[in-house]
Short mmCIF file of C-alpha atoms and ligand atoms in Angstrom, two decimals:
data_model
loop_
_atom_site.label_atom_id
_atom_site.label_comp_id
_atom_site.label_asym_id
_atom_site.label_seq_id
_atom_site.Cartn_x
_atom_site.Cartn_y
_atom_site.Cartn_z
CA MET J 1 -20.51 1.34 26.19
CA ALA J 2 -16.88 1.06 24.96
CA GLU J 3 -15.55 3.50 22.47
CA ARG J 4 -15.55 2.54 18.69
CA LYS J 5 -11.97 1.50 17.64
CA GLN J 6 -10.77 3.84 14.82
CA ARG J 7 -11.19 2.03 11.67
CA ALA J 8 -8.17 1.62 9.18
CA PHE J 9 -8.54 0.83 5.45
CA SER J 10 -5.58 0.03 3.05
CA GLY J 11 -4.68 -1.96 0.03
CA ILE J 12 -1.76 -2.90 -2.29
CA GLN J 13 -2.16 -3.68 -6.19
CA PRO J 14 -1.02 -6.96 -7.22
CA SER J 15 0.98 -5.68 -10.04
CA GLY J 16 4.70 -6.62 -9.52
CA LYS J 17 7.10 -7.59 -7.08
CA LEU J 18 6.07 -6.39 -3.47
CA HIS J 19 9.43 -4.51 -2.17
CA ILE J 20 10.74 -2.94 1.24
CA GLY J 21 9.13 0.27 0.36
CA ASN J 22 5.71 -1.59 0.38
CA TYR J 23 6.66 -2.83 3.80
CA THR J 24 7.89 0.13 5.46
CA GLY J 25 5.47 2.42 3.90
CA ALA J 26 2.23 0.11 4.43
CA LEU J 27 2.41 -3.29 5.59
CA LYS J 28 4.60 -2.47 8.68
CA GLN J 29 2.10 0.26 9.99
CA TRP J 30 -0.77 -1.91 9.65
CA ILE J 31 0.77 -4.89 11.76
CA GLU J 32 1.89 -2.27 14.21
CA THR J 33 -1.68 -1.17 14.71
CA GLN J 34 -3.60 -4.19 14.23
CA HIS J 35 -4.43 -4.62 18.07
CA SER J 36 -5.52 -0.96 18.61
CA VAL J 37 -7.86 -0.34 15.28
CA ASP J 38 -10.42 -2.24 13.44
CA GLY J 39 -8.56 -2.96 10.17
CA ILE J 40 -9.62 -3.74 6.88
CA TYR J 41 -6.85 -4.89 4.11
CA CYS J 42 -7.50 -5.13 0.70
CA VAL J 43 -5.75 -6.81 -2.44
CA VAL J 44 -6.85 -4.04 -5.02
CA ASP J 45 -6.72 -6.19 -7.96
CA LEU J 46 -9.41 -4.08 -10.05
CA HIS J 47 -7.05 -1.03 -9.31
CA ALA J 48 -3.90 -3.38 -10.99
CA LEU J 49 -6.07 -3.36 -14.34
CA THR J 50 -5.02 -0.06 -14.99
CA SER J 51 -1.39 -1.07 -15.50
CA THR J 52 -0.20 -2.24 -18.79
CA GLU J 53 3.11 -3.45 -18.30
CA LYS J 54 3.21 -7.35 -18.16
CA THR J 55 5.49 -7.87 -15.15
CA SER J 56 5.00 -11.39 -14.48
CA GLU J 57 3.73 -14.55 -16.51
CA LYS J 58 1.50 -15.05 -13.45
CA THR J 59 -2.35 -14.61 -13.71
CA VAL J 60 -3.86 -11.50 -11.95
CA VAL J 61 -5.48 -14.01 -9.51
CA ASP J 62 -2.01 -15.85 -8.64
CA GLN J 63 -0.79 -12.57 -8.00
CA SER J 64 -3.67 -11.40 -5.67
CA ARG J 65 -3.13 -14.81 -3.75
CA GLU J 66 0.60 -13.82 -3.28
CA VAL J 67 -0.09 -10.61 -1.88
CA ALA J 68 -2.95 -11.89 0.32
CA ALA J 69 -0.40 -14.45 1.61
CA LEU J 70 2.39 -11.79 2.17
CA TYR J 71 -0.28 -9.84 4.27
CA LEU J 72 -0.58 -12.68 6.45
CA ALA J 73 3.28 -13.42 6.43
CA CYS J 74 4.24 -10.14 7.68
CA GLY J 75 2.04 -10.86 10.63
CA LEU J 76 -1.73 -9.64 9.92
CA ASP J 77 -3.85 -11.64 12.06
CA SER J 78 -6.81 -12.63 10.40
CA ASN J 79 -8.69 -12.95 13.42
CA ALA J 80 -8.26 -9.11 14.09
CA SER J 81 -8.58 -7.78 10.62
CA ILE J 82 -10.56 -8.37 7.51
CA VAL J 83 -8.60 -9.47 4.63
CA PHE J 84 -10.13 -9.62 0.95
CA LEU J 85 -9.75 -9.44 -2.74
CA GLN J 86 -11.69 -6.10 -4.21
CA SER J 87 -12.82 -7.86 -7.35
CA GLU J 88 -15.00 -9.96 -5.02
CA VAL J 89 -17.07 -7.35 -3.96
CA TRP J 90 -19.11 -5.66 -5.96
CA THR J 91 -19.99 -2.47 -4.01
CA HIS J 92 -16.51 -1.11 -4.66
CA PRO J 93 -16.82 -0.33 -8.67
CA TYR J 94 -20.44 0.23 -7.82
CA LEU J 95 -20.03 3.15 -5.41
CA SER J 96 -17.19 4.24 -7.83
CA TRP J 97 -19.76 4.63 -10.61
CA VAL J 98 -22.18 6.70 -8.26
CA LEU J 99 -18.77 8.95 -7.46
CA GLU J 100 -18.08 9.47 -11.00
CA THR J 101 -21.51 10.93 -11.20
CA GLN J 102 -20.73 13.52 -8.39
CA VAL J 103 -17.30 14.59 -8.83
CA PRO J 104 -15.80 17.32 -11.08
CA LEU J 105 -13.58 16.12 -13.73
CA GLY J 106 -11.29 18.69 -12.65
CA TRP J 107 -10.57 16.90 -9.46
CA LEU J 108 -9.36 13.87 -11.27
CA SER J 109 -7.33 15.44 -14.25
CA ARG J 110 -5.05 17.37 -11.56
CA MET J 111 -3.76 14.47 -9.75
CA THR J 112 -0.03 13.89 -9.62
CA GLN J 113 -0.11 10.13 -10.31
CA PHE J 114 -2.65 10.78 -13.25
CA LYS J 115 -0.63 13.29 -14.81
CA THR J 116 2.84 11.21 -14.49
CA LYS J 117 1.28 8.00 -15.43
CA SER J 118 -0.49 9.25 -18.60
CA SER J 119 2.03 11.33 -19.68
CA GLU J 120 4.11 7.84 -20.06
CA ARG J 121 1.67 6.35 -22.42
CA ASP J 122 0.41 6.62 -25.53
CA SER J 123 -3.35 5.49 -25.13
CA ILE J 124 -4.68 6.61 -21.86
CA PRO J 125 -7.39 4.32 -20.55
CA THR J 126 -10.21 6.00 -18.77
CA GLY J 127 -9.75 4.00 -15.62
CA LEU J 128 -6.27 5.69 -15.08
CA LEU J 129 -8.35 8.74 -14.57
CA THR J 130 -11.13 7.57 -12.49
CA TYR J 131 -8.62 5.33 -10.48
CA PRO J 132 -8.92 7.67 -7.56
CA LEU J 133 -12.75 7.17 -7.38
CA LEU J 134 -12.52 3.66 -7.11
CA GLN J 135 -9.61 4.15 -4.05
CA ALA J 136 -11.91 6.55 -2.50
CA SER J 137 -15.00 4.14 -2.91
CA ASP J 138 -12.58 1.46 -1.21
CA ILE J 139 -12.21 3.86 1.94
CA LEU J 140 -15.56 5.44 1.92
CA LEU J 141 -17.43 2.15 1.88
CA TYR J 142 -16.06 1.17 5.31
CA ASP J 143 -16.18 4.65 7.08
CA ALA J 144 -12.39 4.49 7.59
CA ASP J 145 -10.99 7.08 9.95
CA ILE J 146 -7.44 6.42 8.90
CA VAL J 147 -5.90 5.20 5.88
CA PRO J 148 -2.14 4.05 6.56
CA VAL J 149 -0.32 4.32 3.46
CA GLY J 150 3.36 5.29 1.86
CA ASP J 151 3.80 9.13 1.39
CA ASP J 152 2.81 8.91 -2.44
CA GLN J 153 -0.72 8.13 -1.89
CA LYS J 154 -1.30 11.34 0.54
CA GLN J 155 -2.88 13.21 -2.23
CA HIS J 156 -5.62 10.46 -3.19
CA ILE J 157 -6.27 10.18 0.31
CA GLU J 158 -7.05 13.74 0.72
CA LEU J 159 -9.28 13.60 -2.37
CA ALA J 160 -11.18 10.75 -0.85
CA ARG J 161 -11.89 13.14 1.97
CA ASP J 162 -12.85 16.17 -0.06
CA ILE J 163 -15.20 13.56 -2.00
CA ALA J 164 -16.63 12.89 1.44
CA GLN J 165 -17.32 16.22 2.66
CA ARG J 166 -18.78 17.48 -0.81
CA PHE J 167 -21.15 14.52 -1.06
CA ASN J 168 -22.21 15.06 2.68
CA SER J 169 -23.04 18.60 2.18
CA ALA J 170 -25.07 17.56 -0.66
CA TYR J 171 -26.88 14.73 0.67
CA GLY J 172 -26.39 14.52 4.28
CA GLU J 173 -23.85 12.68 6.76
CA ILE J 174 -23.29 9.61 4.73
CA PHE J 175 -19.43 9.21 4.93
CA THR J 176 -16.81 9.44 7.51
CA LEU J 177 -14.07 11.86 6.69
CA PRO J 178 -10.81 9.73 6.14
CA GLN J 179 -7.36 10.87 6.83
CA PRO J 180 -3.97 9.59 5.33
CA LYS J 181 -1.68 8.18 8.18
CA ILE J 182 2.11 8.26 6.95
CA GLY J 183 4.82 6.64 9.27
CA MET J 184 7.61 8.70 10.42
CA ASP J 185 10.00 6.27 8.81
CA GLY J 186 10.26 4.33 5.58
CA SER J 187 7.42 6.40 4.07
CA ARG J 188 9.22 7.05 0.79
CA ILE J 189 12.12 4.47 0.05
CA MET J 190 14.02 5.19 -3.14
CA ALA J 191 15.40 2.96 -5.73
CA LEU J 192 18.87 1.30 -5.17
CA ASP J 193 19.98 2.07 -8.30
CA ALA J 194 18.36 5.51 -8.68
CA PRO J 195 18.19 7.29 -5.31
CA THR J 196 16.37 10.23 -6.45
CA GLU J 197 13.59 7.89 -7.98
CA LYS J 198 10.81 5.95 -5.70
CA MET J 199 11.35 2.25 -5.37
CA SER J 200 8.52 0.74 -7.35
CA LYS J 201 6.89 -2.46 -7.72
CA SER J 202 6.88 -2.76 -11.79
CA ARG J 203 10.48 -1.69 -12.05
CA ALA J 204 11.65 -4.09 -8.93
CA LEU J 205 10.61 -6.86 -11.05
CA LEU J 206 11.97 -5.73 -14.58
CA SER J 207 15.27 -4.62 -13.49
CA HIS J 208 17.79 -6.18 -11.00
CA GLY J 209 19.45 -3.76 -8.68
CA HIS J 210 16.33 -1.62 -8.48
CA GLY J 211 14.61 -2.84 -5.58
CA ILE J 212 14.74 -5.58 -2.57
CA GLY J 213 11.76 -7.82 -2.56
CA ILE J 214 10.16 -8.51 0.64
CA VAL J 215 10.72 -12.17 0.02
CA ASP J 216 13.86 -12.08 -1.94
CA GLU J 217 16.62 -14.58 -0.88
CA PRO J 218 19.61 -13.83 1.21
CA ASP J 219 22.21 -13.70 -1.52
CA ALA J 220 19.94 -11.62 -3.69
CA ILE J 221 19.54 -9.12 -0.85
CA ALA J 222 23.27 -8.87 -0.53
CA HIS J 223 23.84 -8.53 -4.15
CA THR J 224 21.59 -5.78 -4.55
CA ILE J 225 23.00 -3.83 -1.77
CA ARG J 226 26.44 -4.40 -2.96
CA ARG J 227 25.64 -2.71 -6.44
CA ALA J 228 23.47 -0.03 -4.57
CA VAL J 229 24.48 3.75 -5.82
CA THR J 230 26.15 5.69 -2.85
CA ASP J 231 27.36 9.09 -3.01
CA SER J 232 30.59 10.18 -4.12
CA GLY J 233 32.89 10.22 -0.77
CA SER J 234 33.74 6.98 1.14
CA SER J 235 32.80 7.43 4.75
CA VAL J 236 29.03 7.95 6.26
CA SER J 237 28.12 11.21 7.68
CA VAL J 238 24.56 10.88 8.97
CA GLU J 239 23.87 14.65 9.05
CA SER J 240 25.13 15.43 5.37
CA ALA J 241 24.55 12.27 3.92
CA GLY J 242 23.71 12.60 0.09
CA PRO J 243 20.83 10.81 -1.63
CA GLY J 244 22.39 7.57 -1.94
CA ILE J 245 23.50 6.91 1.83
CA ARG J 246 20.45 8.83 2.97
CA ASN J 247 18.51 6.11 1.51
CA LEU J 248 20.61 3.32 2.84
CA LEU J 249 20.51 5.03 6.32
CA ASN J 250 16.57 5.57 6.28
CA ILE J 251 16.32 1.71 5.13
CA TYR J 252 18.40 1.10 8.41
CA LYS J 253 16.45 3.09 10.42
CA ALA J 254 12.97 1.92 9.15
CA PHE J 255 14.03 -1.44 9.97
CA SER J 256 15.99 -1.46 13.05
CA GLY J 257 13.73 1.16 14.83
CA GLU J 258 16.79 3.35 15.53
CA THR J 259 17.09 7.20 16.11
CA ASP J 260 19.25 9.66 14.17
CA ASN J 261 21.34 9.84 17.24
CA GLU J 262 21.96 5.94 17.34
CA LEU J 263 22.78 5.87 13.61
CA THR J 264 25.17 8.72 13.99
CA THR J 265 27.03 6.70 16.88
CA ARG J 266 26.90 3.56 14.76
CA PHE J 267 28.04 4.79 11.45
CA ASP J 268 29.64 8.13 11.28
CA GLY J 269 33.13 7.77 9.99
CA LYS J 270 32.81 4.20 8.90
CA GLY J 271 33.11 3.35 5.26
CA TYR J 272 30.21 2.69 2.84
CA GLY J 273 31.08 -0.90 2.77
CA THR J 274 30.46 -1.41 6.52
CA LEU J 275 26.95 0.40 6.22
CA LYS J 276 26.08 -1.97 3.10
CA SER J 277 27.24 -5.07 5.00
CA ASP J 278 25.48 -3.95 8.40
CA LEU J 279 22.33 -3.19 6.49
CA THR J 280 22.34 -6.62 4.44
CA ASP J 281 22.31 -8.57 7.90
CA LEU J 282 19.79 -6.46 9.15
CA LEU J 283 17.28 -7.10 6.17
CA VAL J 284 18.37 -10.77 5.96
CA GLU J 285 17.27 -11.07 9.49
CA LYS J 286 13.93 -9.22 9.32
CA LEU J 287 13.04 -10.82 6.27
CA ALA J 288 13.83 -14.14 6.78
CA PRO J 289 10.87 -15.27 8.77
CA ILE J 290 8.38 -13.52 6.76
CA ARG J 291 9.73 -15.23 3.60
CA GLU J 292 9.51 -18.45 5.27
CA GLU J 293 5.87 -18.27 6.64
CA TYR J 294 4.87 -16.65 3.02
CA HIS J 295 5.90 -19.81 1.24
CA ARG J 296 4.28 -21.86 4.16
CA VAL J 297 0.99 -20.06 4.00
CA LEU J 298 1.00 -20.30 -0.29
CA ALA J 299 2.14 -24.22 -0.02
CA GLU J 300 -0.68 -24.88 2.46
CA GLY J 301 -3.32 -22.93 0.49
CA SER J 302 -6.55 -23.83 2.34
CA PHE J 303 -6.07 -21.40 5.04
CA LEU J 304 -5.68 -18.56 2.78
CA ASP J 305 -8.65 -19.42 1.10
CA GLU J 306 -10.64 -19.35 4.23
CA VAL J 307 -9.49 -16.17 5.28
CA LEU J 308 -10.16 -14.63 1.86
CA SER J 309 -13.63 -16.15 1.78
CA LYS J 310 -14.35 -14.92 5.48
CA GLY J 311 -13.10 -11.65 4.48
CA LYS J 312 -15.23 -11.42 1.41
CA GLU J 313 -18.16 -12.04 3.50
CA ARG J 314 -17.66 -9.48 6.15
CA ALA J 315 -16.67 -6.72 3.43
CA LEU J 316 -19.97 -7.47 1.54
CA GLN J 317 -22.05 -6.95 4.89
CA ILE J 318 -20.57 -3.89 6.08
CA SER J 319 -20.34 -1.99 2.74
CA SER J 320 -23.68 -3.19 1.20
CA GLU J 321 -25.02 -1.35 4.15
CA LYS J 322 -23.38 1.90 3.25
CA VAL J 323 -24.51 1.47 -0.58
CA ALA J 324 -28.16 1.22 0.31
CA LEU J 325 -27.50 4.13 2.62
CA VAL J 326 -25.82 6.34 -0.44
CA MET J 327 -28.93 5.18 -2.83
CA GLU J 328 -31.52 6.12 -0.30
CA SER J 329 -29.91 9.62 0.08
CA LEU J 330 -29.69 9.70 -3.65
CA ASP J 331 -33.50 8.81 -3.94
CA ILE J 332 -32.96 5.92 -6.27
CA SER J 333 -33.96 3.15 -3.98
CA ARG J 334 -37.60 1.41 -4.35
P1 LIG K 1 1.60 0.21 -4.59
O1 LIG K 1 2.99 -0.47 -4.83
O2 LIG K 1 1.61 1.42 -5.45
O3 LIG K 1 0.44 -0.33 -4.92
O4 LIG K 1 1.62 0.91 -3.15
C1 LIG K 1 1.36 0.13 -1.97
C2 LIG K 1 1.58 0.75 -0.69
O5 LIG K 1 3.03 0.84 -0.44
C3 LIG K 1 0.93 2.15 -0.72
O6 LIG K 1 0.64 2.76 0.71
C4 LIG K 1 2.26 3.00 -1.15
O7 LIG K 1 2.17 4.38 -0.48
C5 LIG K 1 3.34 2.28 -0.59
N1 LIG K 1 4.83 2.36 -1.49
C6 LIG K 1 4.80 2.31 -2.61
N2 LIG K 1 6.17 2.61 -2.95
C7 LIG K 1 6.64 2.94 -1.87
C8 LIG K 1 8.13 3.22 -1.67
N3 LIG K 1 8.91 3.36 -2.54
N4 LIG K 1 8.33 3.92 -0.16
C9 LIG K 1 7.44 3.57 0.83
N5 LIG K 1 6.02 3.35 0.56
C10 LIG K 1 5.58 2.85 -0.76
N1 LIG K 2 -3.83 3.41 -5.05
C1 LIG K 2 -3.13 2.48 -4.04
C2 LIG K 2 -1.25 2.50 -4.40
O1 LIG K 2 -1.26 2.70 -5.38
C3 LIG K 2 -3.41 1.53 -3.69
C4 LIG K 2 -5.18 1.46 -3.04
C5 LIG K 2 -6.17 1.34 -3.73
C6 LIG K 2 -5.36 1.91 -1.77
N2 LIG K 2 -7.04 1.28 -2.91
C7 LIG K 2 -6.70 2.09 -1.82
C8 LIG K 2 -4.60 2.42 -0.70
C9 LIG K 2 -7.34 2.34 -0.70
C10 LIG K 2 -5.29 2.52 0.48
C11 LIG K 2 -6.61 2.81 0.62
O2 LIG K 2 -0.79 2.39 -3.53
#
């Protein structure tokens, strides 16, 4: 019998402008492995309800469609993978509630993302605390073995694994233990205007110069890179680069696939201006086909709807079987 392929699950929130960090940290990994794994990729719109910043005039559903269109434009093959919207599949918030009854509060209150985000707000919605349980549900419903994400999500995936372990030891082997899959390059792209801070979707929309959108036009890309904060010197040294130049080199590396040695040969001793203009050329070349395909998929519309409807049905089918098992194990099923 053929061996079962590894299953991958991941998702992105429709809560701002998708940037090159989302591409190198998440999307690029999904596309590279899509024919060797059994992939399920979700637009996590219920998670996005926890962010209050009004980053766009668009409705959540329009932003969700845009994110799904971007998945396809980046090269996800809808015949090979499942693509769907989280809010269309009831099993996700349902399992999340069940997990709420099982997981100690302390496991949630020690999450770094909760601590940071709650410290930035006066009024903290409960959903900010239980966010990782909805994320664990996303993953555990589908028996995902691997979760391809950027570095910032490692703690949440490890929590999902701990939850699965705890549940299994109490109720039997119900869940597969997932593990994070963090890429070698581009798993943590920093802001171009502040290279010690992570590039973020909401800030990318609000402040020019912070991030580069995956579908930014060439002149916007050139403008942002020209203004990017560098180090205090004037010529590149790959080995001893400070945070600004290190970030530009990391982006170059993630998009070109070159090694540190190749980067050294290409850039050592060259001026910062050369690095910036070569990086601009590289990003414009790599992102142009994605941008064109994105606009085509959105304009065409009906194909995207078909993909999402088919994805919804398949996701419902797989995940409702898992919910039935969970309810049986809890002796709550008739
Ligand atoms: P989010 O923007 O928080 O919805 O994240 C979506 C995916 O992109 C997750 O897998 C994140 O880990 C990844 N990601 C977000 N920001 C970055 C970044 N600056 N560098 C690399 N990966 C990122
Ligand atoms: N919390 C993730 C982020 O902000 C998004 C997410 C939700 C996710 N559910 C997921 C990522 C399941 C991987 C798997 O990036």
